[in-house]
XYZ file of C-alpha atoms in Angstrom:
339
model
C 156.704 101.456 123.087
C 154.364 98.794 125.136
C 155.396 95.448 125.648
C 151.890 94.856 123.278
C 153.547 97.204 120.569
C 156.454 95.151 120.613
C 155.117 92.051 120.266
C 153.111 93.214 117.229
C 156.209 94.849 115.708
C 157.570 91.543 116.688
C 155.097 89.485 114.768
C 154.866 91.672 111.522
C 158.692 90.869 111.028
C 158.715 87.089 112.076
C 155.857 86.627 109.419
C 157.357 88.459 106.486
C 160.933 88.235 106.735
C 161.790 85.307 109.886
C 165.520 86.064 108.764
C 165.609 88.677 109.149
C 163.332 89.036 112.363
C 166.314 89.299 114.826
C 168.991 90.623 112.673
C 168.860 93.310 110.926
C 171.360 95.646 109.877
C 169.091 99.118 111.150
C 171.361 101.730 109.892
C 172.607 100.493 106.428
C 168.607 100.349 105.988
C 167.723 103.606 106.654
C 171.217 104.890 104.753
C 169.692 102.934 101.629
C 166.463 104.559 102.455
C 167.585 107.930 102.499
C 169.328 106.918 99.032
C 166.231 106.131 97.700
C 164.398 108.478 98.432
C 167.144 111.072 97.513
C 166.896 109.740 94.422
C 162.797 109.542 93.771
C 162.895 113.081 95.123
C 165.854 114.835 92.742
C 165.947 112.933 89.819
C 163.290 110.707 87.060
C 163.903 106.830 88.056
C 164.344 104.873 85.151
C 161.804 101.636 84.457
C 164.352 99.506 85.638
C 165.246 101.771 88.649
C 161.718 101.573 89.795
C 161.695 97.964 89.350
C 164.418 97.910 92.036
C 162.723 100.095 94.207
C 160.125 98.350 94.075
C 161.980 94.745 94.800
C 163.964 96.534 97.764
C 160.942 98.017 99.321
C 159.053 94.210 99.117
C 162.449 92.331 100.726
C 160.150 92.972 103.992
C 158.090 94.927 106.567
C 161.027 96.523 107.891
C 162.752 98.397 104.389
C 158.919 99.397 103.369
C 158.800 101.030 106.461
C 162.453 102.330 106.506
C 161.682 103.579 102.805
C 158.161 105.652 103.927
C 159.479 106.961 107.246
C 162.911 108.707 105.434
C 160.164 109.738 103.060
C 157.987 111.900 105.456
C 161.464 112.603 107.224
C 162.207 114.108 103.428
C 158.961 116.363 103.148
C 159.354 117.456 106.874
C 162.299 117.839 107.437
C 164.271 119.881 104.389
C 167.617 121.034 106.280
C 168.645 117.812 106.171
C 168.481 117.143 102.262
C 172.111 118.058 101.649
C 172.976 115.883 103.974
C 171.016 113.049 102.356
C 171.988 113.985 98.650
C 175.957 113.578 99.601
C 175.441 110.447 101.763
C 173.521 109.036 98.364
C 176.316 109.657 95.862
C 178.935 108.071 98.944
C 176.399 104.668 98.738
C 176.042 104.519 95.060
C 180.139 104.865 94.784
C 180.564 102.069 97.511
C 177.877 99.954 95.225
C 174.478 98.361 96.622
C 174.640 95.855 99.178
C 171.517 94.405 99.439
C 170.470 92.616 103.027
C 169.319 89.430 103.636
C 166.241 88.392 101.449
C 163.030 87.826 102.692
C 161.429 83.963 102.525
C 157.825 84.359 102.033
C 156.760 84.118 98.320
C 155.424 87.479 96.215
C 152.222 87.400 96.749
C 151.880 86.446 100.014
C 154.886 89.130 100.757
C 153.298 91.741 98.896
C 149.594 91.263 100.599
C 151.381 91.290 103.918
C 153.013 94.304 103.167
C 149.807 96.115 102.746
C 148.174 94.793 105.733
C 151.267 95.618 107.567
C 151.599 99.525 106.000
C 147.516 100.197 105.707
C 145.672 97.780 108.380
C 142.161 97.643 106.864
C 139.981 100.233 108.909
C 143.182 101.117 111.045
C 142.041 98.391 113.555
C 145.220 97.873 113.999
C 149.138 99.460 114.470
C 150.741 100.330 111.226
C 154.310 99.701 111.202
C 154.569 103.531 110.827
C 152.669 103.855 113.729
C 155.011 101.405 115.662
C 158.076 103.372 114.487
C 157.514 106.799 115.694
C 159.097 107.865 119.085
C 155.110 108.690 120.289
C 151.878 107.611 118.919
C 148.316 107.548 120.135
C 146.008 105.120 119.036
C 141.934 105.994 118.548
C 140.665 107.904 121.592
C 144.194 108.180 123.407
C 145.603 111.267 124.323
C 148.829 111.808 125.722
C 151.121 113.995 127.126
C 155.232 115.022 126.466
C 157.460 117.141 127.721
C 159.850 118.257 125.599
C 162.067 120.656 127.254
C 161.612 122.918 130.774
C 158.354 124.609 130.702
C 157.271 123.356 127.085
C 155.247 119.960 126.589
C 152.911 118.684 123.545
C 149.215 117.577 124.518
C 148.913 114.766 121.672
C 145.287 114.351 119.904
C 144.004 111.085 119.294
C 145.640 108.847 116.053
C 148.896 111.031 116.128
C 152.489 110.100 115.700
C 155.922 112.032 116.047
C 159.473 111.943 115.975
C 161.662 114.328 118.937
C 165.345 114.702 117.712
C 167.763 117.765 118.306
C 169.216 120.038 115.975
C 172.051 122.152 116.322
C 170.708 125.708 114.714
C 167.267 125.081 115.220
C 167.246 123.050 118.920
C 164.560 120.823 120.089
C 162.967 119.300 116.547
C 159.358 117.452 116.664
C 158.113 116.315 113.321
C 154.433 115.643 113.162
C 153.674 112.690 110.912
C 150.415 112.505 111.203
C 147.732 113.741 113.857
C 146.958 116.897 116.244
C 149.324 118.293 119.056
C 149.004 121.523 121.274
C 152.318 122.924 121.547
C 152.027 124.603 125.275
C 154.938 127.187 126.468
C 155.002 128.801 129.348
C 156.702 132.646 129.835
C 159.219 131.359 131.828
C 160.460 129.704 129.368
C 163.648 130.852 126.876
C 163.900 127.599 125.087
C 163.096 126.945 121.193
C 161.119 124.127 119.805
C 160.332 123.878 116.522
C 157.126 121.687 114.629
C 157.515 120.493 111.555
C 154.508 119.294 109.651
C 153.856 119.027 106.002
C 155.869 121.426 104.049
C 156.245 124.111 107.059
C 157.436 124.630 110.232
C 155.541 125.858 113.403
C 157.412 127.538 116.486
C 155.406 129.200 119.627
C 156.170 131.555 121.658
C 154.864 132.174 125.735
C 151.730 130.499 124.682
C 149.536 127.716 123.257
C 149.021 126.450 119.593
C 147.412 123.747 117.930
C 148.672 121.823 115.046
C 146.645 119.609 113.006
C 148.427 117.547 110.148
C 145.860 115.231 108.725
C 145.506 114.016 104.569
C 148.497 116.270 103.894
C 147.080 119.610 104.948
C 148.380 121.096 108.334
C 146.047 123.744 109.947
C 147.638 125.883 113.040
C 145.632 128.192 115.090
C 147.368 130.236 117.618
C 145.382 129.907 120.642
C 147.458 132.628 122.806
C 151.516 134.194 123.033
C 151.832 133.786 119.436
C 153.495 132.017 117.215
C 155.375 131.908 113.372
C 154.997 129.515 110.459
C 157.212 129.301 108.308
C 157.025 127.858 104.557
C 157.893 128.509 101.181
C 160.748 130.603 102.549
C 158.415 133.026 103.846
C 157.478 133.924 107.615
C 153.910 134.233 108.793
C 153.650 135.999 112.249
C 150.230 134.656 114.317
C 148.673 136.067 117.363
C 146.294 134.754 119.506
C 142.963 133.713 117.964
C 144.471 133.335 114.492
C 144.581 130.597 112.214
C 146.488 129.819 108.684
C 145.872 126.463 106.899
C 148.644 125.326 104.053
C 148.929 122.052 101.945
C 152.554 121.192 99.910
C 152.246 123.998 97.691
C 149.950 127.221 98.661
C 148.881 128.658 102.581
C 145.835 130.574 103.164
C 145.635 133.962 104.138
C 145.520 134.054 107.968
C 142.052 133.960 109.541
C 140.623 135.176 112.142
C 139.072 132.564 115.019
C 136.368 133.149 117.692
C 137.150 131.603 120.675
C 134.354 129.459 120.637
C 135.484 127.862 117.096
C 138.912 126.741 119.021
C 139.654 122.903 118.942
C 137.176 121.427 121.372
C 139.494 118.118 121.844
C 141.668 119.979 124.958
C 137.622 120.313 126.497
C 137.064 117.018 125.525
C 134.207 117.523 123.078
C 133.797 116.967 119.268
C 131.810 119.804 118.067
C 130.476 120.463 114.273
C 129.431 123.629 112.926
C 127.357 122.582 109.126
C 129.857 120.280 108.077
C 129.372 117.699 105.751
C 128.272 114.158 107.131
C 131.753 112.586 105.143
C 133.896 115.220 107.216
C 132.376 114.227 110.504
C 132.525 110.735 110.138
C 136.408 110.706 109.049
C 136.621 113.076 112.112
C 134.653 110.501 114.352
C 136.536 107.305 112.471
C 139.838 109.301 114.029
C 138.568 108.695 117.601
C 136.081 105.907 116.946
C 137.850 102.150 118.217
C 135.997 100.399 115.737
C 134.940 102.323 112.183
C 132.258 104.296 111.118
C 131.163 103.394 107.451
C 128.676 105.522 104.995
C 126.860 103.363 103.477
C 125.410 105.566 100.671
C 128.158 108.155 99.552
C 124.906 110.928 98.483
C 124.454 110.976 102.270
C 128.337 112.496 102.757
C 126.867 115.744 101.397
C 124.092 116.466 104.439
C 125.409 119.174 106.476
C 125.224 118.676 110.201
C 125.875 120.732 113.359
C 126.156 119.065 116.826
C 128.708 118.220 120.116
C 129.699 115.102 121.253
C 131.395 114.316 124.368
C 134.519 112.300 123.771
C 133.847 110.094 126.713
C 130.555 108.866 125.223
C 131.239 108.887 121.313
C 128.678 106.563 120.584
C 126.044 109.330 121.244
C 127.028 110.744 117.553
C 124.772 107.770 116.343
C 122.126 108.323 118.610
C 122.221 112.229 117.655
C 122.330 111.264 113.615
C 119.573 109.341 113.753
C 117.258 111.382 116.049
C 117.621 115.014 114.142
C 119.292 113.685 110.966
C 117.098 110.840 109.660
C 119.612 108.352 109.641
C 119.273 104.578 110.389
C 123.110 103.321 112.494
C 123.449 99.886 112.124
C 125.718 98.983 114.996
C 128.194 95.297 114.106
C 130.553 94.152 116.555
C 133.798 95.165 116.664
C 132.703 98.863 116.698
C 131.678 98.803 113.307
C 128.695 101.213 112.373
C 126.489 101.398 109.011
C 124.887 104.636 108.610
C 122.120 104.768 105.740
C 119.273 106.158 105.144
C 115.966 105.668 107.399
């Protein structure tokens, strides 16, 4: 984390919860938040259950984001449930201890909150964001190496935890974003991707997983590699692709080369996709935000590449073959309408 990430993180707790700023009792909050969400997940909460939830989530920025990180941890990471379940029933025996209380008012609390956990635009670092072992913000790109001979090429907006497991080894769960898993032949270690509801491993190769609005899409780019979810195993080779959401997975596809993921080249390209797709694709690499102004116009289907050193030449391209007027703001802010 930067020393800038810090002092935001830094901030966002002083302002909601000052008592809490430098003191905090980390891992009885995550043990209640594992609790909690034990419970949401196995069992109907009562009205007055929520209510609690609700009240322990708002004590400040720091169990809101405890509660949504054990959350994702939850959906992506299921051999730990057990685990969770029995470590619930030992903290409801021992009783609740709640931590300190936060001193800023409801309202004030609870607008904070949302600023802090959904920064308008994403102009800003979620707490989420903060939280994760690596992140990349709009534009960045990053590299990790994981273990000898693998690493993970991180897309722009993207966010993941690295821990070890004992049956499955080196663990990476993607929380949100894009990541090329790259492994080279000489390699005889495992890793294993989570993201969503399945699990990604490669093998002597490359392959690119996208988890973005809960849907996860991983093309096998070469070596090959298996997904596995729902308790079934899906074998991909190179130039493959299967796409899967919480509940159902396509049938694997088949991928020209040329339809890879341009990001590793540094491009954006679109093939006839609608204008709403490509500007939440742009808005993911964009600094500032890109906003449709008429919501008829998301439907126009466009085709063009951008380079992703010189993103602002998407405007220039909508308006010269598309029709569309960019209203540029500062900040980054763009208003596309209609000429």
């Amino acid at each position: 984390m930067t020393l800038c990430d810090r002092c935001v993180a830094f901030f966002y707790s002083l302002l909601m919860n000052p008592a809490t700023a430098l003191n905090l009792d980390e891992d009885t909050l995550h043990k209640e938040a594992r609790a909690w969400v034990s419970r949401l997940k196995t069992s109907s909460l009562t009205s007055r259950q929520a209510r609690e939830l609700r009240r322990w989530c708002g004590r400040s920025p720091s169990h809101a984001s405890a509660f949504a990180h054990a959350r994702e941890l939850w959906d992506a990471m299921p051999q730990h449930r057990e685990d969770w379940l029995r470590e619930a029933k030992l903290t409801q025996k021992r009783g609740h201890r709640p931590l300190r209380r936060a001193l800023l008012g409801g309202l004030l609390l609870g607008g904070g909150l949302y600023l802090v956990a959904r920064p308008p635009l994403q102009l800003w670092p979620s707490l989420a964001d903060l939280r994760a072992d690596y992140r990349t913000g709009a534009g960045e790109q990053r590299r990790v190496q994981l273990l000898d001979h693998v690493w993970l090429d991180m897309n722009t907006r993207s966010r993941l935890n690295v821990s070890d497991d004992p049956h499955l080894g080196r663990v990476v769960a993607l929380l949100e974003g894009e990541v090329e898993v790259r492994q080279s032949e000489r390699s005889a270690s495992v890793c294993t991707v989570f993201a969503g509801a399945g699990s990604i491993q490669t093998f002597n190769g490359r392959s690119n997983i996208r988890y973005v609005n809960g849907e996860t899409e991983v093309t096998c780019l070469s070596g090959s590699a298996q997904v596995d979810f729902g308790g079934q195993g899906y074998r991909l080779a190179a130039g493959e692709r299967l796409v899967y959401g919480r509940h159902t997975i396509s049938a694997v596809q088949t991928v020209l080369e040329k339809d890879f993921p341009a990001w590793r080249q540094g491009r954006l390209v679109f093939h006839e996709q609608p204008l709403s797709q490509v500007v939440a694709e742009l808005n993911r690499y964009w600094a500032g935000h890109v906003i449709l102004r008429d919501a008829s116009l998301g439907s126009i289907l466009v085709s063009f590449g951008v380079s992703l050193d010189n993103l602002s030449e998407a405007l220039d391209i909508l308006q010269q073959l598309y029709g569309l007027d960019a209203m540029r703001l500062p900040g980054g802010i763009a208003l596309l309408s209609r000429a």
